[in-house]
Amino acid sequence: MIHMNEALIVEGRYDKSKLSALTDAIIVTTNGFGIYKDAEKRDFIRKLAKERGIVILTDSDNAGRQIRAYITSFVPSNQIRHAYIPDIYGKEKRKAAPSKEGKLGVEGISSEILLEILKESGASVEGSTTDFQPLTPADLMSLGLTGGVNSATLRQGVLKALDLPENLTTKMLLRWVTSEEKKAQLLAAVEKIKNGA
């Protein structure tokens, strides 16, 4: 079990149940899209973000992206860390059929992967550091990930190499790079793809 100072924001109770076995963090569920109509929960998330910061860990499907975007609309970006699960296709054990997009959600991801994702989120996980120089949109452009003829192809290759959702925007990619380790992973993936390895 890892210790986190930040509160963890997830979509549902099964996500919360899975993560409760991995971290002692405060875990708040959005109840899916229920957050849109729950002013009290939004206020609570704002309060937690201001006091300790939050880590958003939603599914990598459309619903998860919408919920993540909604939370970022009412919480200042300097109080948010983003954790992303990779695109892994399959079906959760408790469900009869795969999700609409066929991807596993937070509850279906292995504990080992979830722990790694939390550690890489830039959150103050015991033993980790959070001081680093973040990447900028200009950095992504100079790396060839935006603004170039083959930028989309390169970006897709990098996302796949980093086990990130295939439709992650460049803005969200910048938010993912929350540590020197993640920055090094991104730079290595770009270099490897550019060199044809």
mmCIF file of C-alpha atoms in Angstrom:
data_model
loop_
_atom_site.group_PDB
_atom_site.id
_atom_site.type_symbol
_atom_site.label_atom_id
_atom_site.label_comp_id
_atom_site.label_asym_id
_atom_site.label_seq_id
_atom_site.Cartn_x
_atom_site.Cartn_y
_atom_site.Cartn_z
ATOM 1 C CA MET A 1 0.000 0.000 0.000
ATOM 2 C CA ILE A 2 1.289 3.459 -0.879
ATOM 3 C CA HIS A 3 0.737 6.718 0.940
ATOM 4 C CA MET A 4 -0.514 9.703 -1.062
ATOM 5 C CA ASN A 5 -1.169 13.209 0.208
ATOM 6 C CA GLU A 6 -3.439 14.085 -2.713
ATOM 7 C CA ALA A 7 -7.049 12.944 -2.926
ATOM 8 C CA LEU A 8 -7.874 10.496 -5.706
ATOM 9 C CA ILE A 9 -10.883 11.201 -7.938
ATOM 10 C CA VAL A 10 -12.388 8.155 -9.683
ATOM 11 C CA GLU A 11 -15.627 7.417 -11.514
ATOM 12 C CA GLY A 12 -17.365 4.701 -9.521
ATOM 13 C CA ARG A 13 -17.544 2.599 -6.380
ATOM 14 C CA TYR A 14 -15.795 -0.405 -7.954
ATOM 15 C CA ASP A 15 -12.860 1.835 -8.889
ATOM 16 C CA LYS A 16 -12.806 3.128 -5.309
ATOM 17 C CA SER A 17 -12.928 -0.396 -3.907
ATOM 18 C CA LYS A 18 -10.000 -1.530 -6.074
ATOM 19 C CA LEU A 19 -7.865 1.515 -5.223
ATOM 20 C CA SER A 20 -8.652 1.361 -1.492
ATOM 21 C CA ALA A 21 -6.564 -1.807 -1.371
ATOM 22 C CA LEU A 22 -3.606 -0.012 -2.995
ATOM 23 C CA THR A 23 -3.447 3.415 -1.331
ATOM 24 C CA ASP A 24 -4.435 5.178 1.857
ATOM 25 C CA ALA A 25 -5.437 8.294 -0.116
ATOM 26 C CA ILE A 26 -8.824 9.926 0.271
ATOM 27 C CA ILE A 27 -10.829 8.512 -2.650
ATOM 28 C CA VAL A 28 -13.847 10.375 -4.023
ATOM 29 C CA THR A 29 -16.182 8.962 -6.669
ATOM 30 C CA THR A 30 -17.908 11.125 -9.254
ATOM 31 C CA ASN A 31 -20.713 8.555 -9.604
ATOM 32 C CA GLY A 32 -20.095 8.724 -13.320
ATOM 33 C CA PHE A 33 -21.835 11.746 -14.798
ATOM 34 C CA GLY A 34 -23.583 12.298 -11.446
ATOM 35 C CA ILE A 35 -20.912 14.912 -10.696
ATOM 36 C CA TYR A 36 -22.597 17.215 -13.220
ATOM 37 C CA LYS A 37 -25.657 17.588 -10.975
ATOM 38 C CA ASP A 38 -23.974 17.267 -7.570
ATOM 39 C CA ALA A 39 -22.926 20.759 -6.433
ATOM 40 C CA GLU A 40 -22.023 19.476 -2.973
ATOM 41 C CA LYS A 41 -19.568 16.931 -4.391
ATOM 42 C CA ARG A 42 -18.038 19.560 -6.716
ATOM 43 C CA ASP A 43 -17.514 21.838 -3.696
ATOM 44 C CA PHE A 44 -15.928 18.954 -1.785
ATOM 45 C CA ILE A 45 -13.546 18.200 -4.677
ATOM 46 C CA ARG A 46 -12.631 21.915 -4.920
ATOM 47 C CA LYS A 47 -11.925 21.965 -1.172
ATOM 48 C CA LEU A 48 -9.745 18.843 -1.354
ATOM 49 C CA ALA A 49 -7.890 20.240 -4.371
ATOM 50 C CA LYS A 50 -7.153 23.483 -2.542
ATOM 51 C CA GLU A 51 -6.058 21.751 0.680
ATOM 52 C CA ARG A 52 -4.046 18.818 -0.670
ATOM 53 C CA GLY A 53 -4.342 18.586 -4.456
ATOM 54 C CA ILE A 54 -6.139 15.891 -6.418
ATOM 55 C CA VAL A 55 -5.196 13.101 -8.810
ATOM 56 C CA ILE A 56 -7.809 12.380 -11.481
ATOM 57 C CA LEU A 57 -7.906 8.709 -12.503
ATOM 58 C CA THR A 58 -10.770 8.034 -14.900
ATOM 59 C CA ASP A 59 -11.315 5.369 -17.543
ATOM 60 C CA SER A 60 -9.700 5.968 -20.948
ATOM 61 C CA ASP A 61 -13.045 5.911 -22.764
ATOM 62 C CA ASN A 62 -15.157 8.888 -23.911
ATOM 63 C CA ALA A 63 -17.071 9.064 -20.625
ATOM 64 C CA GLY A 64 -13.823 9.134 -18.632
ATOM 65 C CA ARG A 65 -12.413 11.918 -20.808
ATOM 66 C CA GLN A 66 -15.604 13.974 -20.422
ATOM 67 C CA ILE A 67 -15.622 13.570 -16.639
ATOM 68 C CA ARG A 68 -11.910 14.486 -16.456
ATOM 69 C CA ALA A 69 -12.494 17.577 -18.618
ATOM 70 C CA TYR A 70 -15.457 18.590 -16.469
ATOM 71 C CA ILE A 71 -13.423 18.382 -13.252
ATOM 72 C CA THR A 72 -10.627 20.437 -14.823
ATOM 73 C CA SER A 73 -13.224 23.102 -15.639
ATOM 74 C CA PHE A 74 -13.873 23.863 -11.966
ATOM 75 C CA VAL A 75 -10.533 23.031 -10.296
ATOM 76 C CA PRO A 76 -7.396 25.138 -10.988
ATOM 77 C CA SER A 77 -4.844 23.198 -13.050
ATOM 78 C CA ASN A 78 -2.051 23.747 -10.514
ATOM 79 C CA GLN A 79 -4.078 21.692 -7.997
ATOM 80 C CA ILE A 80 -4.542 18.697 -10.330
ATOM 81 C CA ARG A 81 -2.360 15.729 -11.240
ATOM 82 C CA HIS A 82 -3.481 13.470 -14.070
ATOM 83 C CA ALA A 83 -3.113 9.691 -14.044
ATOM 84 C CA TYR A 84 -4.024 7.788 -17.210
ATOM 85 C CA ILE A 85 -4.699 4.102 -17.653
ATOM 86 C CA PRO A 86 -3.436 2.509 -20.869
ATOM 87 C CA ASP A 87 -5.772 1.273 -23.595
ATOM 88 C CA ILE A 88 -6.176 -2.383 -22.662
ATOM 89 C CA TYR A 89 -8.956 -4.201 -24.440
ATOM 90 C CA GLY A 90 -11.046 -6.714 -22.562
ATOM 91 C CA LYS A 91 -13.951 -7.120 -20.158
ATOM 92 C CA GLU A 92 -14.193 -6.578 -16.407
ATOM 93 C CA LYS A 93 -14.899 -9.790 -14.474
ATOM 94 C CA ARG A 94 -18.171 -8.561 -12.968
ATOM 95 C CA LYS A 95 -19.623 -7.498 -16.335
ATOM 96 C CA ALA A 96 -21.393 -9.706 -18.855
ATOM 97 C CA ALA A 97 -19.994 -7.847 -21.876
ATOM 98 C CA PRO A 98 -17.113 -5.493 -22.679
ATOM 99 C CA SER A 99 -17.649 -1.735 -22.478
ATOM 100 C CA LYS A 100 -18.908 0.169 -25.520
ATOM 101 C CA GLU A 101 -15.331 0.907 -26.641
ATOM 102 C CA GLY A 102 -14.065 -2.530 -25.556
ATOM 103 C CA LYS A 103 -11.472 -1.091 -23.159
ATOM 104 C CA LEU A 104 -10.893 -2.027 -19.537
ATOM 105 C CA GLY A 105 -11.743 0.633 -16.994
ATOM 106 C CA VAL A 106 -9.875 1.430 -13.787
ATOM 107 C CA GLU A 107 -11.473 -1.529 -11.977
ATOM 108 C CA GLY A 108 -10.230 -3.964 -14.649
ATOM 109 C CA ILE A 109 -6.604 -2.828 -14.685
ATOM 110 C CA SER A 110 -4.106 -4.893 -12.682
ATOM 111 C CA SER A 111 -2.983 -3.632 -9.286
ATOM 112 C CA GLU A 112 0.638 -3.505 -10.481
ATOM 113 C CA ILE A 113 -0.227 -1.197 -13.381
ATOM 114 C CA LEU A 114 -2.400 1.011 -11.157
ATOM 115 C CA LEU A 115 0.394 1.397 -8.592
ATOM 116 C CA GLU A 116 2.835 2.363 -11.342
ATOM 117 C CA ILE A 117 0.349 4.871 -12.777
ATOM 118 C CA LEU A 118 -0.163 6.474 -9.360
ATOM 119 C CA LYS A 119 3.585 6.689 -8.751
ATOM 120 C CA GLU A 120 4.119 8.259 -12.187
ATOM 121 C CA SER A 121 1.294 10.793 -11.790
ATOM 122 C CA GLY A 122 3.550 13.272 -10.043
ATOM 123 C CA ALA A 123 1.558 12.957 -6.836
ATOM 124 C CA SER A 124 3.440 13.078 -3.562
ATOM 125 C CA VAL A 125 3.696 9.318 -3.244
ATOM 126 C CA GLU A 126 5.986 8.369 -0.381
ATOM 127 C CA GLY A 127 9.568 8.439 -1.621
ATOM 128 C CA SER A 128 8.864 10.386 -4.825
ATOM 129 C CA THR A 129 9.759 13.933 -5.781
ATOM 130 C CA THR A 130 7.705 16.430 -7.751
ATOM 131 C CA ASP A 131 10.242 19.155 -8.650
ATOM 132 C CA PHE A 132 10.880 19.289 -12.382
ATOM 133 C CA GLN A 133 10.677 21.578 -15.424
ATOM 134 C CA PRO A 134 7.389 20.856 -17.219
ATOM 135 C CA LEU A 135 7.197 20.575 -20.986
ATOM 136 C CA THR A 136 5.497 23.338 -22.946
ATOM 137 C CA PRO A 137 3.499 23.309 -26.204
ATOM 138 C CA ALA A 138 6.623 24.736 -27.876
ATOM 139 C CA ASP A 139 8.609 21.717 -26.631
ATOM 140 C CA LEU A 140 6.087 19.359 -28.242
ATOM 141 C CA MET A 141 6.384 21.301 -31.488
ATOM 142 C CA SER A 142 10.187 21.148 -31.454
ATOM 143 C CA LEU A 143 9.969 17.391 -30.823
ATOM 144 C CA GLY A 144 7.739 17.077 -33.886
ATOM 145 C CA LEU A 145 4.656 15.992 -31.934
ATOM 146 C CA THR A 146 2.591 18.984 -33.123
ATOM 147 C CA GLY A 147 2.564 21.371 -36.057
ATOM 148 C CA GLY A 148 4.407 19.179 -38.541
ATOM 149 C CA VAL A 149 3.471 17.100 -41.560
ATOM 150 C CA ASN A 150 3.918 13.759 -39.752
ATOM 151 C CA SER A 151 3.111 14.989 -36.232
ATOM 152 C CA ALA A 152 -0.097 12.968 -35.874
ATOM 153 C CA THR A 153 1.644 9.737 -36.896
ATOM 154 C CA LEU A 154 4.575 10.385 -34.564
ATOM 155 C CA ARG A 155 2.224 11.302 -31.704
ATOM 156 C CA GLN A 156 0.200 8.088 -32.200
ATOM 157 C CA GLY A 157 3.399 6.044 -32.102
ATOM 158 C CA VAL A 158 4.547 7.791 -28.934
ATOM 159 C CA LEU A 159 1.168 7.303 -27.236
ATOM 160 C CA LYS A 160 1.261 3.603 -28.098
ATOM 161 C CA ALA A 161 4.863 3.254 -26.889
ATOM 162 C CA LEU A 162 3.943 4.913 -23.583
ATOM 163 C CA ASP A 163 0.768 2.820 -23.122
ATOM 164 C CA LEU A 164 -1.391 5.946 -23.143
ATOM 165 C CA PRO A 165 -4.911 6.214 -24.595
ATOM 166 C CA GLU A 166 -4.762 6.459 -28.391
ATOM 167 C CA ASN A 167 -6.910 9.604 -28.519
ATOM 168 C CA LEU A 168 -5.068 11.582 -25.835
ATOM 169 C CA THR A 169 -4.828 15.222 -26.920
ATOM 170 C CA THR A 170 -1.535 17.115 -26.904
ATOM 171 C CA LYS A 171 -2.864 19.244 -24.043
ATOM 172 C CA MET A 172 -3.544 16.109 -22.004
ATOM 173 C CA LEU A 173 -0.146 14.695 -23.012
ATOM 174 C CA LEU A 174 1.470 17.782 -21.479
ATOM 175 C CA ARG A 175 -0.561 17.187 -18.318
ATOM 176 C CA TRP A 176 0.645 13.563 -18.234
ATOM 177 C CA VAL A 177 4.299 14.668 -18.110
ATOM 178 C CA THR A 178 4.398 15.430 -14.384
ATOM 179 C CA SER A 179 7.878 14.187 -13.483
ATOM 180 C CA GLU A 180 11.416 13.966 -14.830
ATOM 181 C CA GLU A 181 10.872 10.221 -15.243
ATOM 182 C CA LYS A 182 7.840 10.731 -17.484
ATOM 183 C CA LYS A 183 9.639 13.432 -19.445
ATOM 184 C CA ALA A 184 12.539 11.024 -20.032
ATOM 185 C CA GLN A 185 10.097 8.301 -21.142
ATOM 186 C CA LEU A 186 8.463 10.682 -23.622
ATOM 187 C CA LEU A 187 11.789 11.882 -25.036
ATOM 188 C CA ALA A 188 13.065 8.296 -25.342
ATOM 189 C CA ALA A 189 9.885 7.214 -27.160
ATOM 190 C CA VAL A 190 10.164 10.122 -29.611
ATOM 191 C CA GLU A 191 13.840 9.365 -30.257
ATOM 192 C CA LYS A 192 13.183 5.647 -30.735
ATOM 193 C CA ILE A 193 10.375 6.255 -33.240
ATOM 194 C CA LYS A 194 12.308 8.925 -35.152
ATOM 195 C CA ASN A 195 15.279 6.553 -35.440
ATOM 196 C CA GLY A 196 13.010 3.792 -36.721
ATOM 197 C CA ALA A 197 13.741 1.435 -33.852
#
